[in-house]
XYZ file of C-alpha atoms in Angstrom:
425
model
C 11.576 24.565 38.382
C 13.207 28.050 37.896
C 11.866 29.850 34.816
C 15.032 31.083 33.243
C 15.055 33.839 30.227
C 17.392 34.251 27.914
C 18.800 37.632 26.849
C 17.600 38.548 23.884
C 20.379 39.255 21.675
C 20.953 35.288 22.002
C 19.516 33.582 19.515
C 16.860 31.712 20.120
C 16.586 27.818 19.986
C 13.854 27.512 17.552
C 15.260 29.702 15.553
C 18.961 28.028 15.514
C 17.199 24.786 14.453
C 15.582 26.696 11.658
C 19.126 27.851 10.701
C 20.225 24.349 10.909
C 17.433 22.996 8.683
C 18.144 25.828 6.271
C 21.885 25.144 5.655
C 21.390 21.283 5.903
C 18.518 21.687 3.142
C 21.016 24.219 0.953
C 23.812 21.663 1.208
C 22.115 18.114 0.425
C 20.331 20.985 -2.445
C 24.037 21.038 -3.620
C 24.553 17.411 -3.708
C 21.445 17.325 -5.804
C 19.515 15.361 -3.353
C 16.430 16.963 -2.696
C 14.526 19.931 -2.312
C 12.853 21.765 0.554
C 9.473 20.093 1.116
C 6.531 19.423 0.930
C 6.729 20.579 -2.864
C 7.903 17.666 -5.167
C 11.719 17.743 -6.608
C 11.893 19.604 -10.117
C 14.472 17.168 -11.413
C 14.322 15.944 -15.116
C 15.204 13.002 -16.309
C 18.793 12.540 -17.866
C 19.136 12.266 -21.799
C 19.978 8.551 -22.901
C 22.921 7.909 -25.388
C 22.441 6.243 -28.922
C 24.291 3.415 -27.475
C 21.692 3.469 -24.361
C 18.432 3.295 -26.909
C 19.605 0.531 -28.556
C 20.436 -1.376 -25.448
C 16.773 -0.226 -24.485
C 15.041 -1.123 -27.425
C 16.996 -4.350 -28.049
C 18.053 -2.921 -31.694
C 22.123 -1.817 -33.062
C 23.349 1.450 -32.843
C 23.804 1.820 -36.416
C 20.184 1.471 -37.523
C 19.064 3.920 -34.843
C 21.533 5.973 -36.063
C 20.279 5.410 -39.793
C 17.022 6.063 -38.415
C 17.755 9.263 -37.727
C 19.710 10.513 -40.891
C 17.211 9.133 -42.845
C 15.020 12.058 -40.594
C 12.463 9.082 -39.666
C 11.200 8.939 -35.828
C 12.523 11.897 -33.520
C 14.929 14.085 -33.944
C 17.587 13.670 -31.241
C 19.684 16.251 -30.085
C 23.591 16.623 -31.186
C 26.061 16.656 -28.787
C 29.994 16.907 -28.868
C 31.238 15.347 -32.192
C 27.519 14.658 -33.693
C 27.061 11.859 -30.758
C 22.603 11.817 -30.910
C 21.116 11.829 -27.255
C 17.330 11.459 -26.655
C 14.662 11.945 -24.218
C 12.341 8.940 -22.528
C 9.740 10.319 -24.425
C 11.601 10.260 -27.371
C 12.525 6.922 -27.120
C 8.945 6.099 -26.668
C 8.388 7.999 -30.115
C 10.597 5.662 -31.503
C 9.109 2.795 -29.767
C 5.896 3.851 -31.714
C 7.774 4.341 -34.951
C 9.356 0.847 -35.024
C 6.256 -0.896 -34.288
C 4.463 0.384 -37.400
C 7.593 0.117 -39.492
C 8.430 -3.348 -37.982
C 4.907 -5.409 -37.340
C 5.993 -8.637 -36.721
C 7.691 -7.318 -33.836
C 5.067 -4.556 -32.489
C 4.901 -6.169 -29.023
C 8.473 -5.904 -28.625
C 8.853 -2.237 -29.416
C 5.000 -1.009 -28.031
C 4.343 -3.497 -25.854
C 1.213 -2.041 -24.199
C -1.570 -4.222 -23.274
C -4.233 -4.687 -26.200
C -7.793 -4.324 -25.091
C -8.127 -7.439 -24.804
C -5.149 -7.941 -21.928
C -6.350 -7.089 -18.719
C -4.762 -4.400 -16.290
C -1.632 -5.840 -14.245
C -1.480 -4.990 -10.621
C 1.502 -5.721 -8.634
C 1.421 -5.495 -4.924
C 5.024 -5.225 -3.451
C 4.497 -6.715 0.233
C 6.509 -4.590 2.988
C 9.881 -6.010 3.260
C 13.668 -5.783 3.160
C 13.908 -3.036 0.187
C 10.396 -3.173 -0.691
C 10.163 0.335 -1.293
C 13.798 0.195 -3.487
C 12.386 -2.709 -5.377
C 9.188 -0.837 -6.296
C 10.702 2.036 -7.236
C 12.915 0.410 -9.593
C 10.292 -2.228 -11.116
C 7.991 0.327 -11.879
C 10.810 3.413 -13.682
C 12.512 -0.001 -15.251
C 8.799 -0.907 -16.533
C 8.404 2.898 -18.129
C 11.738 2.832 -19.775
C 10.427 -0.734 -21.361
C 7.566 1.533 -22.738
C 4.851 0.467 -20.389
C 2.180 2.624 -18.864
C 2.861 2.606 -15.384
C 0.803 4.346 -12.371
C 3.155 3.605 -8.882
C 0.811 3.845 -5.519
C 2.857 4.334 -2.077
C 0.348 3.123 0.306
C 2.779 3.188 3.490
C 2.151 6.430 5.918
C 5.661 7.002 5.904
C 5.655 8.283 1.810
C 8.534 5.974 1.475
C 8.050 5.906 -2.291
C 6.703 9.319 -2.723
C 10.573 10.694 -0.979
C 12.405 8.736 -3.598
C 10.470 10.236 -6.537
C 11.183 13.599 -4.872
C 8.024 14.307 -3.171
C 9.069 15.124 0.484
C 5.686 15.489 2.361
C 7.432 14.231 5.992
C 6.828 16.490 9.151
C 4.624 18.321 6.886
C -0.095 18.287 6.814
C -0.479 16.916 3.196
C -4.027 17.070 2.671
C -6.356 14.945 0.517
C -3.250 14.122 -1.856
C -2.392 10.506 -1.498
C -4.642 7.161 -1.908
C -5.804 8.465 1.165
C -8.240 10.879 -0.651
C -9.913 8.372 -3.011
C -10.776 5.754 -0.594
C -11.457 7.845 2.771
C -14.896 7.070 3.965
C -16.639 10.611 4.929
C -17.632 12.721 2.074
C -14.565 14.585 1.119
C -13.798 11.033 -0.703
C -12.005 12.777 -4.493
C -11.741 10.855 -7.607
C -8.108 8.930 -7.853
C -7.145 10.734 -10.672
C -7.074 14.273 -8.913
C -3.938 12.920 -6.645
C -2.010 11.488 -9.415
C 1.073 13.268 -9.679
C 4.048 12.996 -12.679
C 7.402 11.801 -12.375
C 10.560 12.196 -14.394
C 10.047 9.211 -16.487
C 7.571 9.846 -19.872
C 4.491 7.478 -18.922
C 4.861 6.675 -14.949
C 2.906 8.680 -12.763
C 2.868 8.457 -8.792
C 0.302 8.582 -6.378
C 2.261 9.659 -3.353
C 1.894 8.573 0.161
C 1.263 10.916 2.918
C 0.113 10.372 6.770
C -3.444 10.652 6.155
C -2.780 6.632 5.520
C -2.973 5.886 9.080
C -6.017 7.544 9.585
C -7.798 5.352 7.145
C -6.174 2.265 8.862
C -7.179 3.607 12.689
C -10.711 3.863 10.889
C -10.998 0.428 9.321
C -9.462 -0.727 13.053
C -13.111 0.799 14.509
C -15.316 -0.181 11.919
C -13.580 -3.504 12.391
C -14.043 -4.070 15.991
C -18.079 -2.641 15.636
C -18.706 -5.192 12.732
C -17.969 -8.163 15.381
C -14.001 -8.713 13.674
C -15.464 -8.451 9.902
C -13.001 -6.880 7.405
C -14.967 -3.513 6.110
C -15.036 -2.242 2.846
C -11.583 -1.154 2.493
C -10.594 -3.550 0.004
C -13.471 -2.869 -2.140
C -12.657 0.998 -1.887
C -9.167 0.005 -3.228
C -9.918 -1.683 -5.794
C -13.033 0.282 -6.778
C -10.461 3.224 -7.334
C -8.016 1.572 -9.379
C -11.096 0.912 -11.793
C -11.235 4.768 -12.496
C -7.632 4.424 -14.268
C -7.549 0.936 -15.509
C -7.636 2.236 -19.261
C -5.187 4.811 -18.677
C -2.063 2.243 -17.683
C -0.562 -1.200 -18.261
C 0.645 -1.623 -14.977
C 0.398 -0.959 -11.465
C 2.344 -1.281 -8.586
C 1.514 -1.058 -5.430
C 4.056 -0.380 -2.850
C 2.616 -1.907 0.734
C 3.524 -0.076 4.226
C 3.080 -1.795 6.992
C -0.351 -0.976 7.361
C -3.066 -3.780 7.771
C -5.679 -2.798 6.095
C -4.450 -1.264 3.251
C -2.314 -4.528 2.489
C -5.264 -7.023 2.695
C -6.701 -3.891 -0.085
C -3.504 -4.367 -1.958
C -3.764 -8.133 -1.950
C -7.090 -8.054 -3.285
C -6.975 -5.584 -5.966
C -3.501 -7.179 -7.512
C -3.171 -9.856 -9.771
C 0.093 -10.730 -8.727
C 2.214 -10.211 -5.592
C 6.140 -9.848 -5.085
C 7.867 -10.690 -1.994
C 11.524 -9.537 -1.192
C 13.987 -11.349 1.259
C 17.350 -11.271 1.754
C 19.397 -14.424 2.191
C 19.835 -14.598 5.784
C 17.602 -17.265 8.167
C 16.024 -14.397 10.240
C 15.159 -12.566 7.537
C 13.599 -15.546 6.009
C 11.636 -15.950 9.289
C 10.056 -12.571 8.221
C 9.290 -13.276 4.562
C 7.378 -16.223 6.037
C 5.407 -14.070 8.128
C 4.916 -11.931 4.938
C 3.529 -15.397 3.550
C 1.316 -16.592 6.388
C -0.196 -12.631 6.659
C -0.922 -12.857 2.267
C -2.811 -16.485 3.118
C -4.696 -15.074 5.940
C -5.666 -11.986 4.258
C -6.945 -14.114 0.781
C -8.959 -16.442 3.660
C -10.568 -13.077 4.775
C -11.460 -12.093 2.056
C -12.965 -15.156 0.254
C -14.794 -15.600 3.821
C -16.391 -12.399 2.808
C -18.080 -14.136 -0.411
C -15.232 -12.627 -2.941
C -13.278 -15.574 -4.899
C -9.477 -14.288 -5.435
C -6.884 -16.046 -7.469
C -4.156 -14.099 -8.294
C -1.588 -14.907 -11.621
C 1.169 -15.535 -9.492
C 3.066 -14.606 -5.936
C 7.112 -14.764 -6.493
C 9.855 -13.949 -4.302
C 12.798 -11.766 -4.669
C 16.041 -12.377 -2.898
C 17.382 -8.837 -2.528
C 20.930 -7.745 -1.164
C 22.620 -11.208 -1.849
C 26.047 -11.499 -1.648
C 26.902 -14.164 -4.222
C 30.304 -14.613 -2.491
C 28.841 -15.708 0.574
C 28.573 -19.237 0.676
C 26.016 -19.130 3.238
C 23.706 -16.913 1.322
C 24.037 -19.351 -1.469
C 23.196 -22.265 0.250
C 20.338 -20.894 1.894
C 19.146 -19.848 -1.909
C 19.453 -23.391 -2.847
C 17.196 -24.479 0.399
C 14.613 -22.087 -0.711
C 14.678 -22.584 -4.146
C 14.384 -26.220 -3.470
C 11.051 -25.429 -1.144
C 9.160 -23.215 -3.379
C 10.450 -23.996 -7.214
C 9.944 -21.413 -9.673
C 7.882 -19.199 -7.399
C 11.476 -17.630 -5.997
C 12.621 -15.978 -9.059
C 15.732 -16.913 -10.662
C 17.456 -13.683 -10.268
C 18.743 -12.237 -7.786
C 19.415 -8.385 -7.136
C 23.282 -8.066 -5.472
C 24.438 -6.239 -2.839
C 25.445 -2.799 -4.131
C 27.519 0.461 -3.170
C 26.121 1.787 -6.271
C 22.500 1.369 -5.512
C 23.071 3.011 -1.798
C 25.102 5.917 -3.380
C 22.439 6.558 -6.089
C 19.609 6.639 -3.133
C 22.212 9.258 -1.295
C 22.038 11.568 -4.246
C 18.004 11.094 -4.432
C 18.100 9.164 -7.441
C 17.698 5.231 -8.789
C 20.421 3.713 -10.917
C 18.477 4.432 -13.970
C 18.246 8.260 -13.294
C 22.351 8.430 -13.244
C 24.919 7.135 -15.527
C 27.697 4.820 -14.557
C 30.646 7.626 -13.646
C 28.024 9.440 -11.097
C 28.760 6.037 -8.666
C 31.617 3.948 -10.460
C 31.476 1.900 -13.161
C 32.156 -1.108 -11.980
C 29.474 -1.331 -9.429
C 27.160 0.385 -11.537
C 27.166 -2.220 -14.220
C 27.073 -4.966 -11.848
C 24.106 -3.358 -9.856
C 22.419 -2.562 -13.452
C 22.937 -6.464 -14.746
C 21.105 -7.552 -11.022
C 18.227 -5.439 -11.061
C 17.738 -5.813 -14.925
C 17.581 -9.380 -14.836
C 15.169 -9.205 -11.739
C 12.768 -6.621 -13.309
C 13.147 -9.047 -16.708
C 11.628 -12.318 -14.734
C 8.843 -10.031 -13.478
C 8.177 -8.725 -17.248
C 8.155 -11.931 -19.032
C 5.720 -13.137 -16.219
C 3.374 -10.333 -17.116
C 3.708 -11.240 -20.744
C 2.733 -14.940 -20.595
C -0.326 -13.705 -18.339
C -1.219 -11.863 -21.353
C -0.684 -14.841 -23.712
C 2.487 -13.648 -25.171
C 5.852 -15.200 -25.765
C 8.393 -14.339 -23.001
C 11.826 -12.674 -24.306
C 12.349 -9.921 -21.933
C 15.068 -12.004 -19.930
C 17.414 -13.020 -23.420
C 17.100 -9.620 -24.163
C 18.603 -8.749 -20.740
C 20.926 -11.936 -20.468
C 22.445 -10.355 -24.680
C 22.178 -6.577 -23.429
C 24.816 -4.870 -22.366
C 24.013 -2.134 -19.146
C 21.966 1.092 -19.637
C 23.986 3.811 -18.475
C 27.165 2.501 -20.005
C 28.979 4.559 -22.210
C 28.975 3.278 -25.300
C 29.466 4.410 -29.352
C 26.989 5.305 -31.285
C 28.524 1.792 -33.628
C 28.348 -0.726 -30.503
C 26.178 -3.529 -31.142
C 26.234 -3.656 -34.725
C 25.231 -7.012 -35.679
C 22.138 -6.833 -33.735
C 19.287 -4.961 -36.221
């Protein structure tokens, strides 16, 4: 073939994709959806009405509000006609505040585990909005006032991106899980690769490629150990020993990587399975199924006993006008009981527009993507992330409430007084 040249006052083709990146990067910058990367996004977290608090702390807006003109828990800041707004971590102040001033009701307001309640671990197995569903579980746990460590184990960074840490295309090095389990002697400590977030008291350990090299390792240590499983499990879950006194919760956000989900399984104490409401897709959340028995048989063929508090099943993306949909529901629910959870998370424009501008539901209020939706998307995923709470709570001995306080609460994000939900103290 012909070796051509151009002239050189035409630009380059390199160079024209670099001006292509650039403007693409300065316009989704404009739509506030992410920054250039590999560096993490330096959004904040939005301020939460009075209204929103008390919908979040299950309390009325008038005794916040006496709260704060009595000048007891933090001082919120003023807006437009004296309306009080406050921080996450403010909230959590409060959380604090109400406790000690309210005993009885301690858990409810600070309901970290006691010493005696052991770490929660929940692995989210790859599936239809797996990612979405741990991303939202674990910033829904934080605003409850949990301590809450999110792992993206998938190679991809699925998680990491909607956090705002964009390390695609780019060599991230030694800063995901990767780092702490590796098996050469650059291994680092977990703690070095956790990263903050937005949301007071949920930190991230991002995801990066490095991933796959630890699975294409396990792969030849498999294959030389005559089809044994390595240590790969016990690296996981020897690392999330280093932090279990620093959190409440963890979730773990599977890829589609092998290893690393058997690792997953084993470390959790409880595992959540999405599906949507569609027969193929069911077909793949059995696969999902068969995979989490085979990998528990693995691992108790290795001499290590694993019984985990429970394994439930989301449906995700139902359409609840769909007769279809429901009537598969019904099938399944029939099947496996009270191990598909009763809610189910809808369909939503307002989800998909809140991932277009980088951000979850909880991150934006309800006239960023319509009200409408917004609310309806908000009661879904609520009532989902409620199931999973009050599941965590009985494994901890306590009473379950967190799903009447969602089924009596109206949505966060709504605007609301600073009066609404008065008879509620």
């Amino acid at each position: 073939m012909a070796h051509s040249e151009k002239p050189d006052d035409q630009e380059r083709i390199v160079d024209r994709v670099e001006r292509y990146c650039d403007s693409i990067w300065d316009w989704l910058g404009a739509e506030g959806v992410a920054t250039r990367v590999p560096f993490p996004d330096p959004r904040t977290l939005r301020l939460f009405s009075l209204g929103e608090v008390a919908d979040i702390l299950g309390v009325s807006g008038s005794y916040l509000r006496q709260l704060s003109i009595d000048g007891q828990g933090p001082t919120p800041q003023l807006g437009t006609a004296g309306r009080r707004s406050y921080t996450l971590g403010q909230i959590n102040e409060l959380r604090e505040h109400l406790a000690e001033a309210r005993p009885k009701e301690a858990l409810k307001f600070w309901p970290r585990r006691r010493e005696s309640d052991k770490l929660q671990i929940i692995a989210v197995a790859a599936g239809p909005a797996s990612t979405t569903t741990s991303f939202y579980l674990a910033q829904d746990l934080a605003l409850k006032g949990y301590r809450v460590l999110a792992i993206d184990l998938d190679s991809n960074s699925s998680l990491s991106c909607m956090f705002g840490y964009y390390s695609f295309g780019y060599p991230v090095h030694n800063a995901s899980m990767y780092a702490a389990i590796r098996f050469d002697g650059d291994q680092k400590s977990l703690r070095s690769v956790i990263r903050p977030t937005p949301f007071d008291s949920l930190d991230l350990v991002p995801g990066s490629s490095e991933l796959s090299i630890f699975e294409d390792e396990c792969g030849r240590r498999f294959h030389s150990e005559n089809l044994r499983y390595p240590d790969a499990s016990i690296r996981i879950v020897s690392a999330l020993k280093e932090v279990e006194a620093d959190y409440d919760v963890i979730v773990l956000a599977c890829g589609d990587g092998g290893f690393l989900t058997v690792g997953a399984y084993e470390a959790a104490t409880g595992v959540l399975v999405t599906v949507r409401p569609e027969v193929p897709e069911i077909v793949s959340m059995t696969s999902v199924l068969y995979l989490f028995k085979h990998s528990v048989a693995q691992i108790e063929e290795a001499g290590r006993t694993k019984n985990h508090d429970f394994v439930k099943c989301l449906v995700i993306r139902h359409d609840p006008r769909d007769v279809s949909q429901q009537n598969t529901i019904a099938n399944l629910r029939e099947i496996m009981g009270d191990d598909l959870l009763t809610a189910t998370v809808w369909e939503s424009d307002a989800i998909r527009r809140a991932e277009d501008k980088g951000r979850s539901l909880y991150e934006l209020s309800s006239g960023e993507v319509g009200r409408s939706s917004y609310e309806q998307a908000m009661k879904s995923l609520n009532s989902a992330n409620a199931e999973i709470m009050d599941i965590m709570s009985e494994v901890w001995g306590r009473d379950p409430f967190y799903v009447s306080l969602a089924s009596r609460s109206t949505t966060t994000g709504k605007a609301s007084s600073e009066s609404r939900g008065s008879s509620r103290i």
